[in-house]
Short mmCIF file of C-alpha atoms in Angstrom, two decimals:
data_model
loop_
_atom_site.label_atom_id
_atom_site.label_comp_id
_atom_site.label_asym_id
_atom_site.label_seq_id
_atom_site.Cartn_x
_atom_site.Cartn_y
_atom_site.Cartn_z
CA MET A 1 0.07 0.06 -0.01
CA SER A 2 1.31 3.36 -1.14
CA ALA A 3 1.10 6.73 0.99
CA SER A 4 -1.35 9.21 0.46
CA PHE A 5 -1.66 13.04 0.16
CA PRO A 6 0.35 14.94 1.27
CA TYR A 7 3.03 12.54 1.73
CA LEU A 8 2.48 11.24 -1.74
CA ARG A 9 2.60 13.94 -4.27
CA MET A 10 2.40 12.72 -7.75
CA ARG A 11 3.56 15.99 -9.28
CA ARG A 12 6.95 15.53 -7.72
CA GLY A 13 7.80 13.18 -10.52
CA ARG A 14 6.86 15.63 -13.04
CA SER A 15 8.56 18.78 -11.49
CA SER A 16 11.57 19.28 -13.98
CA PRO A 17 12.64 17.77 -17.34
CA TRP A 18 15.27 15.69 -16.02
CA MET A 19 12.71 13.92 -13.50
CA ARG A 20 10.15 13.39 -16.43
CA ALA A 21 12.77 11.83 -18.67
CA MET A 22 14.08 9.64 -16.00
CA LEU A 23 10.45 8.18 -14.94
CA ALA A 24 9.27 7.94 -18.68
CA GLU A 25 7.66 4.53 -19.18
CA ASN A 26 7.95 4.62 -22.88
CA ARG A 27 10.53 6.26 -25.51
CA LEU A 28 10.59 6.51 -29.33
CA HIS A 29 13.90 5.59 -30.94
CA PRO A 30 14.58 5.72 -34.78
CA SER A 31 14.52 1.78 -34.86
CA ASP A 32 11.00 1.91 -33.93
CA PHE A 33 9.99 3.01 -37.64
CA ILE A 34 9.36 1.54 -40.79
CA TRP A 35 9.26 4.10 -43.46
CA PRO A 36 6.82 3.44 -46.50
CA LEU A 37 8.10 4.36 -49.99
CA PHE A 38 5.95 4.55 -53.15
CA ILE A 39 7.60 3.82 -56.44
CA CYS A 40 6.64 5.05 -59.85
CA GLU A 41 8.17 4.39 -63.38
CA GLY A 42 10.53 6.94 -65.14
CA ARG A 43 13.75 8.39 -64.41
CA ASP A 44 14.82 10.95 -61.72
CA CYS A 45 11.19 11.33 -60.91
CA ALA A 46 9.65 12.68 -57.67
CA GLU A 47 5.78 12.80 -58.01
CA PRO A 48 3.96 14.91 -55.15
CA ILE A 49 0.74 12.87 -53.89
CA GLY A 50 -1.77 15.46 -53.52
CA SER A 51 -3.67 13.92 -50.48
CA LEU A 52 -0.32 13.19 -48.64
CA PRO A 53 1.42 16.50 -48.34
CA GLY A 54 5.02 16.13 -48.12
CA VAL A 55 5.05 12.47 -49.71
CA SER A 56 5.99 11.59 -53.11
CA ARG A 57 6.35 8.64 -55.37
CA TRP A 58 10.06 8.03 -56.33
CA SER A 59 11.49 6.42 -59.60
CA VAL A 60 13.75 3.39 -59.03
CA ASP A 61 17.01 5.56 -59.83
CA ARG A 62 16.13 7.58 -56.87
CA ILE A 63 14.90 5.07 -54.29
CA GLY A 64 18.52 4.18 -53.03
CA ALA A 65 18.89 7.75 -52.11
CA LYS A 66 16.02 7.52 -49.93
CA ALA A 67 16.96 4.41 -48.41
CA LYS A 68 20.31 6.08 -47.52
CA GLU A 69 18.50 8.97 -45.90
CA ALA A 70 16.60 6.45 -43.51
CA ALA A 71 19.76 4.54 -42.83
CA ALA A 72 21.59 7.69 -42.04
CA LEU A 73 18.71 8.42 -39.23
CA GLY A 74 18.75 5.00 -37.71
CA ILE A 75 15.71 3.70 -39.30
CA PRO A 76 16.34 0.02 -39.87
CA CYS A 77 13.66 -0.75 -42.60
CA VAL A 78 11.68 0.61 -45.62
CA ALA A 79 8.45 -0.59 -47.06
CA LEU A 80 7.94 -0.43 -50.80
CA PHE A 81 4.41 0.17 -52.64
CA PRO A 82 4.21 0.56 -56.31
CA ASN A 83 2.20 2.77 -58.48
CA THR A 84 1.90 0.07 -61.59
CA PRO A 85 1.44 1.91 -64.81
CA GLU A 86 -2.31 1.71 -66.25
CA ALA A 87 -1.29 -0.49 -69.22
CA LEU A 88 -0.02 -3.18 -66.81
CA ARG A 89 -3.02 -3.29 -64.66
CA THR A 90 -4.93 -6.55 -65.44
CA GLU A 91 -7.98 -8.64 -64.26
CA ARG A 92 -5.28 -11.48 -63.15
CA ALA A 93 -2.55 -9.14 -62.02
CA GLU A 94 0.18 -10.74 -64.11
CA GLU A 95 2.50 -7.84 -63.41
CA ALA A 96 2.77 -8.79 -59.75
CA LEU A 97 4.67 -11.90 -61.02
CA ASN A 98 7.11 -10.13 -63.21
CA GLN A 99 10.65 -10.61 -61.94
CA ASP A 100 11.47 -7.16 -63.30
CA ASN A 101 8.50 -5.16 -61.99
CA LEU A 102 8.70 -1.81 -60.03
CA ILE A 103 9.27 -3.53 -56.74
CA CYS A 104 11.72 -5.99 -57.76
CA ARG A 105 13.93 -3.18 -59.35
CA ALA A 106 13.45 -0.99 -56.31
CA ILE A 107 14.47 -3.90 -54.04
CA ARG A 108 17.82 -4.47 -56.04
CA ALA A 109 18.43 -0.68 -56.21
CA ILE A 110 17.98 -0.36 -52.39
CA LYS A 111 20.19 -3.34 -51.82
CA ASP A 112 22.94 -2.05 -54.10
CA SER A 113 22.81 1.35 -52.35
CA VAL A 114 22.51 0.31 -48.54
CA PRO A 115 22.95 -3.30 -48.20
CA GLY A 116 22.37 -3.13 -44.50
CA ILE A 117 18.80 -1.82 -44.44
CA GLY A 118 15.82 -3.88 -44.26
CA VAL A 119 13.32 -4.13 -47.02
CA LEU A 120 9.65 -5.08 -46.64
CA THR A 121 7.32 -5.69 -49.55
CA ASP A 122 3.65 -5.69 -49.77
CA VAL A 123 2.32 -9.12 -51.00
CA ALA A 124 -1.24 -8.05 -52.44
CA LEU A 125 -2.78 -7.79 -55.89
CA ASP A 126 -4.52 -4.30 -55.56
CA PRO A 127 -1.69 -2.37 -57.21
CA TYR A 128 -1.98 -4.63 -60.07
CA THR A 129 -5.51 -5.20 -60.80
CA ALA A 130 -7.67 -3.36 -63.08
CA HIS A 131 -10.48 -3.65 -60.62
CA GLY A 132 -8.60 -2.59 -57.44
CA HIS A 133 -9.27 -5.52 -55.39
CA ASP A 134 -6.50 -7.43 -53.39
CA GLY A 135 -7.30 -10.54 -55.23
CA LEU A 136 -8.61 -12.23 -58.27
CA THR A 137 -12.41 -11.86 -58.89
CA ASP A 138 -15.07 -14.12 -60.31
CA GLU A 139 -17.81 -12.90 -62.83
CA LEU A 140 -19.82 -11.12 -60.28
CA GLY A 141 -17.03 -9.31 -58.77
CA ASN A 142 -16.56 -11.43 -55.66
CA VAL A 143 -12.93 -12.12 -54.66
CA ILE A 144 -11.88 -15.75 -54.78
CA ASN A 145 -9.80 -16.88 -51.78
CA ASP A 146 -7.92 -19.91 -52.91
CA ASP A 147 -6.94 -18.80 -56.46
CA THR A 148 -5.76 -15.68 -54.94
CA VAL A 149 -3.77 -17.43 -52.40
CA SER A 150 -1.91 -19.25 -55.13
CA VAL A 151 -0.93 -15.90 -56.94
CA LEU A 152 0.24 -14.40 -53.82
CA VAL A 153 2.42 -17.33 -53.21
CA GLU A 154 4.14 -16.84 -56.44
CA GLN A 155 4.35 -13.01 -55.72
CA ALA A 156 5.88 -13.57 -52.46
CA LEU A 157 8.70 -15.85 -54.06
CA VAL A 158 9.19 -13.24 -56.79
CA GLN A 159 10.09 -10.69 -54.16
CA ALA A 160 11.90 -12.88 -52.02
CA ALA A 161 14.04 -13.82 -54.93
CA ALA A 162 14.76 -10.15 -55.75
CA GLY A 163 15.82 -9.59 -52.26
CA ALA A 164 13.06 -8.72 -50.06
CA ASP A 165 13.67 -9.33 -46.30
CA ILE A 166 10.28 -9.25 -44.78
CA VAL A 167 7.07 -10.00 -47.26
CA ALA A 168 3.84 -8.53 -45.83
CA PRO A 169 0.82 -10.09 -47.11
CA SER A 170 -1.96 -7.55 -46.68
CA ASP A 171 -4.58 -9.06 -48.61
CA MET A 172 -6.47 -10.85 -45.85
CA MET A 173 -7.04 -13.95 -47.72
CA ASP A 174 -7.53 -17.08 -45.48
CA GLY A 175 -4.56 -19.39 -45.56
CA ARG A 176 -2.19 -17.31 -47.27
CA VAL A 177 0.41 -17.16 -44.27
CA ALA A 178 0.87 -20.97 -44.35
CA ALA A 179 0.95 -21.30 -48.03
CA ILE A 180 3.72 -18.49 -48.34
CA ARG A 181 5.55 -19.87 -45.39
CA GLY A 182 5.89 -23.22 -46.98
CA ALA A 183 6.67 -21.97 -50.33
CA LEU A 184 9.52 -19.90 -48.98
CA GLU A 185 10.93 -22.91 -46.91
CA SER A 186 10.74 -24.94 -50.05
CA ALA A 187 12.42 -22.47 -52.27
CA GLY A 188 15.43 -21.86 -49.78
CA HIS A 189 14.08 -18.50 -48.58
CA GLN A 190 14.24 -19.68 -44.90
CA ASN A 191 15.52 -16.23 -43.53
CA VAL A 192 12.89 -14.44 -45.26
CA ALA A 193 10.29 -13.13 -42.61
CA ILE A 194 6.51 -12.83 -42.83
CA MET A 195 4.80 -9.87 -41.36
CA ALA A 196 1.10 -10.57 -41.60
CA TYR A 197 -1.54 -8.06 -41.73
CA ALA A 198 -3.37 -10.04 -39.21
CA ALA A 199 -5.88 -7.36 -38.22
CA LYS A 200 -6.69 -5.18 -41.29
CA TYR A 201 -9.68 -3.40 -40.85
CA ALA A 202 -11.89 -2.07 -43.67
CA SER A 203 -11.21 1.52 -42.87
CA ALA A 204 -12.22 4.83 -44.05
CA PHE A 205 -8.54 5.95 -43.63
CA TYR A 206 -7.04 4.47 -46.53
CA GLY A 207 -7.98 7.12 -49.22
CA PRO A 208 -4.64 8.84 -49.81
CA PHE A 209 -2.79 5.53 -49.86
CA ARG A 210 -5.15 4.52 -52.85
CA GLU A 211 -4.22 7.81 -54.49
CA ALA A 212 -0.61 7.06 -54.01
CA VAL A 213 -0.73 3.50 -55.56
CA GLY A 214 -3.01 4.46 -58.27
CA SER A 215 -6.14 2.46 -57.28
CA GLN A 216 -8.28 5.08 -56.29
CA GLY A 217 -11.47 5.25 -58.22
CA ARG A 218 -11.06 1.91 -59.93
CA LEU A 219 -12.31 -0.20 -57.09
CA LYS A 220 -15.65 -2.09 -58.05
CA GLY A 221 -17.58 -2.74 -54.73
CA ASP A 222 -15.64 -2.38 -51.46
CA LYS A 223 -13.38 -4.77 -49.29
CA ARG A 224 -15.56 -5.37 -46.43
CA ASP A 225 -16.01 -9.13 -47.36
CA TYR A 226 -12.37 -9.80 -46.74
CA GLN A 227 -11.08 -6.72 -44.58
CA MET A 228 -12.32 -6.67 -40.91
CA ASP A 229 -15.33 -4.87 -39.43
CA PRO A 230 -14.27 -1.92 -37.43
CA ALA A 231 -16.69 -3.11 -34.75
CA ASN A 232 -14.92 -6.21 -33.82
CA ILE A 233 -12.14 -7.10 -31.64
CA GLU A 234 -12.35 -10.76 -30.71
CA GLU A 235 -12.24 -11.53 -34.32
CA ALA A 236 -8.81 -9.82 -34.52
CA LEU A 237 -7.35 -12.07 -31.83
CA ARG A 238 -8.56 -15.07 -33.82
CA GLU A 239 -7.07 -13.70 -37.08
CA VAL A 240 -3.94 -13.01 -35.20
CA GLU A 241 -3.84 -16.56 -33.54
CA LEU A 242 -4.49 -18.12 -37.16
CA ASP A 243 -1.61 -16.08 -38.56
CA LEU A 244 0.88 -17.08 -36.10
CA ALA A 245 0.06 -20.74 -36.22
CA GLU A 246 0.49 -20.61 -39.88
CA GLY A 247 4.15 -19.22 -39.50
CA ALA A 248 3.95 -15.51 -39.40
CA ASP A 249 6.71 -13.92 -37.55
CA PHE A 250 5.33 -10.76 -36.82
CA VAL A 251 1.77 -9.36 -37.09
CA MET A 252 0.51 -6.04 -37.63
CA VAL A 253 -2.66 -4.01 -36.88
CA LYS A 254 -3.99 -1.49 -39.36
CA PRO A 255 -4.93 1.37 -38.92
CA GLY A 256 -3.26 2.62 -35.99
CA LEU A 257 -4.54 5.40 -33.67
CA PRO A 258 -8.22 4.41 -33.94
CA TYR A 259 -7.19 0.66 -33.01
CA LEU A 260 -4.81 1.31 -30.10
CA ASP A 261 -7.25 -1.18 -27.98
CA VAL A 262 -6.61 -3.91 -30.75
CA VAL A 263 -2.61 -3.33 -30.42
CA ALA A 264 -2.93 -3.57 -26.83
CA ARG A 265 -5.22 -6.98 -26.70
CA VAL A 266 -2.81 -8.58 -29.38
CA LYS A 267 0.31 -7.67 -27.48
CA ASP A 268 -1.08 -8.83 -24.07
CA ALA A 269 -2.58 -12.02 -25.54
CA PHE A 270 0.22 -13.09 -27.58
CA GLY A 271 3.56 -11.35 -26.56
CA VAL A 272 4.72 -11.62 -30.17
CA PRO A 273 6.40 -8.60 -32.20
CA THR A 274 3.40 -6.45 -32.93
CA PHE A 275 3.64 -3.74 -35.53
CA VAL A 276 0.96 -1.10 -36.18
CA TYR A 277 0.56 0.97 -39.46
CA GLN A 278 -0.02 4.62 -38.90
CA VAL A 279 -2.10 4.79 -42.33
CA SER A 280 -2.24 7.56 -45.05
CA GLY A 281 -5.60 8.96 -43.46
CA GLU A 282 -4.10 9.59 -40.25
CA TYR A 283 -0.79 11.10 -41.58
CA ALA A 284 -2.89 13.54 -43.60
CA MET A 285 -5.01 14.41 -40.68
CA ILE A 286 -1.81 15.43 -38.60
CA GLU A 287 -0.49 17.34 -41.77
CA HIS A 288 -3.81 19.43 -42.43
CA ALA A 289 -4.44 19.91 -38.60
CA ALA A 290 -0.97 21.46 -38.20
CA ALA A 291 -1.44 23.62 -41.69
CA ALA A 292 -4.63 24.92 -40.08
CA GLY A 293 -2.98 26.05 -36.72
CA ALA A 294 -4.84 23.50 -34.85
CA GLY A 295 -1.83 21.99 -33.20
CA ASP A 296 2.13 21.95 -33.39
CA ARG A 297 3.09 19.53 -36.04
CA ASP A 298 6.24 18.18 -34.31
CA ALA A 299 4.23 17.49 -30.93
CA LEU A 300 1.40 15.88 -32.69
CA ILE A 301 3.88 13.50 -34.60
CA LEU A 302 5.65 12.49 -31.59
CA GLU A 303 2.57 12.18 -29.12
CA THR A 304 0.65 9.80 -31.64
CA LEU A 305 3.88 7.74 -31.99
CA VAL A 306 4.35 7.49 -28.49
CA ALA A 307 0.93 6.31 -28.09
CA PHE A 308 1.60 3.25 -30.35
CA LYS A 309 4.58 2.37 -27.99
CA ARG A 310 2.32 2.80 -24.96
CA ALA A 311 -0.11 0.46 -26.48
CA GLY A 312 2.58 -2.11 -26.78
CA ALA A 313 3.56 -1.66 -30.59
CA THR A 314 7.04 -3.16 -31.32
CA GLY A 315 7.22 -0.80 -34.24
CA VAL A 316 5.40 1.51 -36.56
CA LEU A 317 4.92 1.97 -40.09
CA THR A 318 4.64 5.78 -40.54
CA TYR A 319 5.08 8.26 -43.41
CA HIS A 320 6.46 10.70 -40.53
CA ALA A 321 9.52 8.07 -39.90
CA LEU A 322 12.16 10.59 -41.20
CA ASP A 323 10.66 13.51 -39.30
CA ALA A 324 10.29 11.56 -36.17
CA ALA A 325 13.90 10.26 -36.36
CA ARG A 326 15.09 13.66 -36.67
CA LEU A 327 13.19 15.19 -33.77
CA ILE A 328 14.31 12.36 -31.55
CA SER A 329 17.87 12.79 -32.56
CA ASP A 330 17.76 16.71 -31.96
#
């Protein structure tokens, strides 16, 4: 039993900067961050993304320099997402299996420039399909689970062969983690990790990302029959349990700030490396709030990131990774 007021004054622990620093329960470090990067065709290209202020798509010849920026700040890993040219988007997403597609070329460029940085790649078909879904569809527009899994396996193998360190299936198809893990083992890619988007919600916060990868406006229907209902949390725990049983090394909750309770429950229940994606809509809200004078940008960035750590996140995928790493280092 502890003392009571006035012998216990909680404000004593907040009375000076050094005291607050000494008693802080959670701290941010650049190694907590994974930086998402968007890739486009062309040479010497930087294409600003209108709904993501300060974020651009980069051509392959410039992506190595971006990875060097991250590594210099102590960020251990980058995540890659392609803006596939319109002519290469098809019903069956064949470009996802091209060994010389945007993602594969970007992986190789990064590994040539910064061999020591990690590369995470997205395993899903929405950047490659004409209809904008994460999988193959039937004549009625329904996403076909098992046929999609077969393509995802081949996509993961192509990315692993190009040098990906972590493949991250974000499609939410049933059974895909086990299929990918088995294929990686059989192909000699035992050291390639799987970060499963285990609790990925059908969220309203993904809009700017869809602009960034060129899928905005092409989606027929919605993704609620494979992404999770925002109302559910027990279902998220079942999804995580299944993905871990199938061979996932790490799990992810997506989006971030509206789902801190999910992050906490997952970490408490399983105790495994648990990542969270601070998605494009969350990033955009901070940027627009700061631009409108509704809050200090740096403070908003750091407060939201420490909230993820407080909830139990091992690491955060965030478009603010460079800014946060600089702020921490200052």
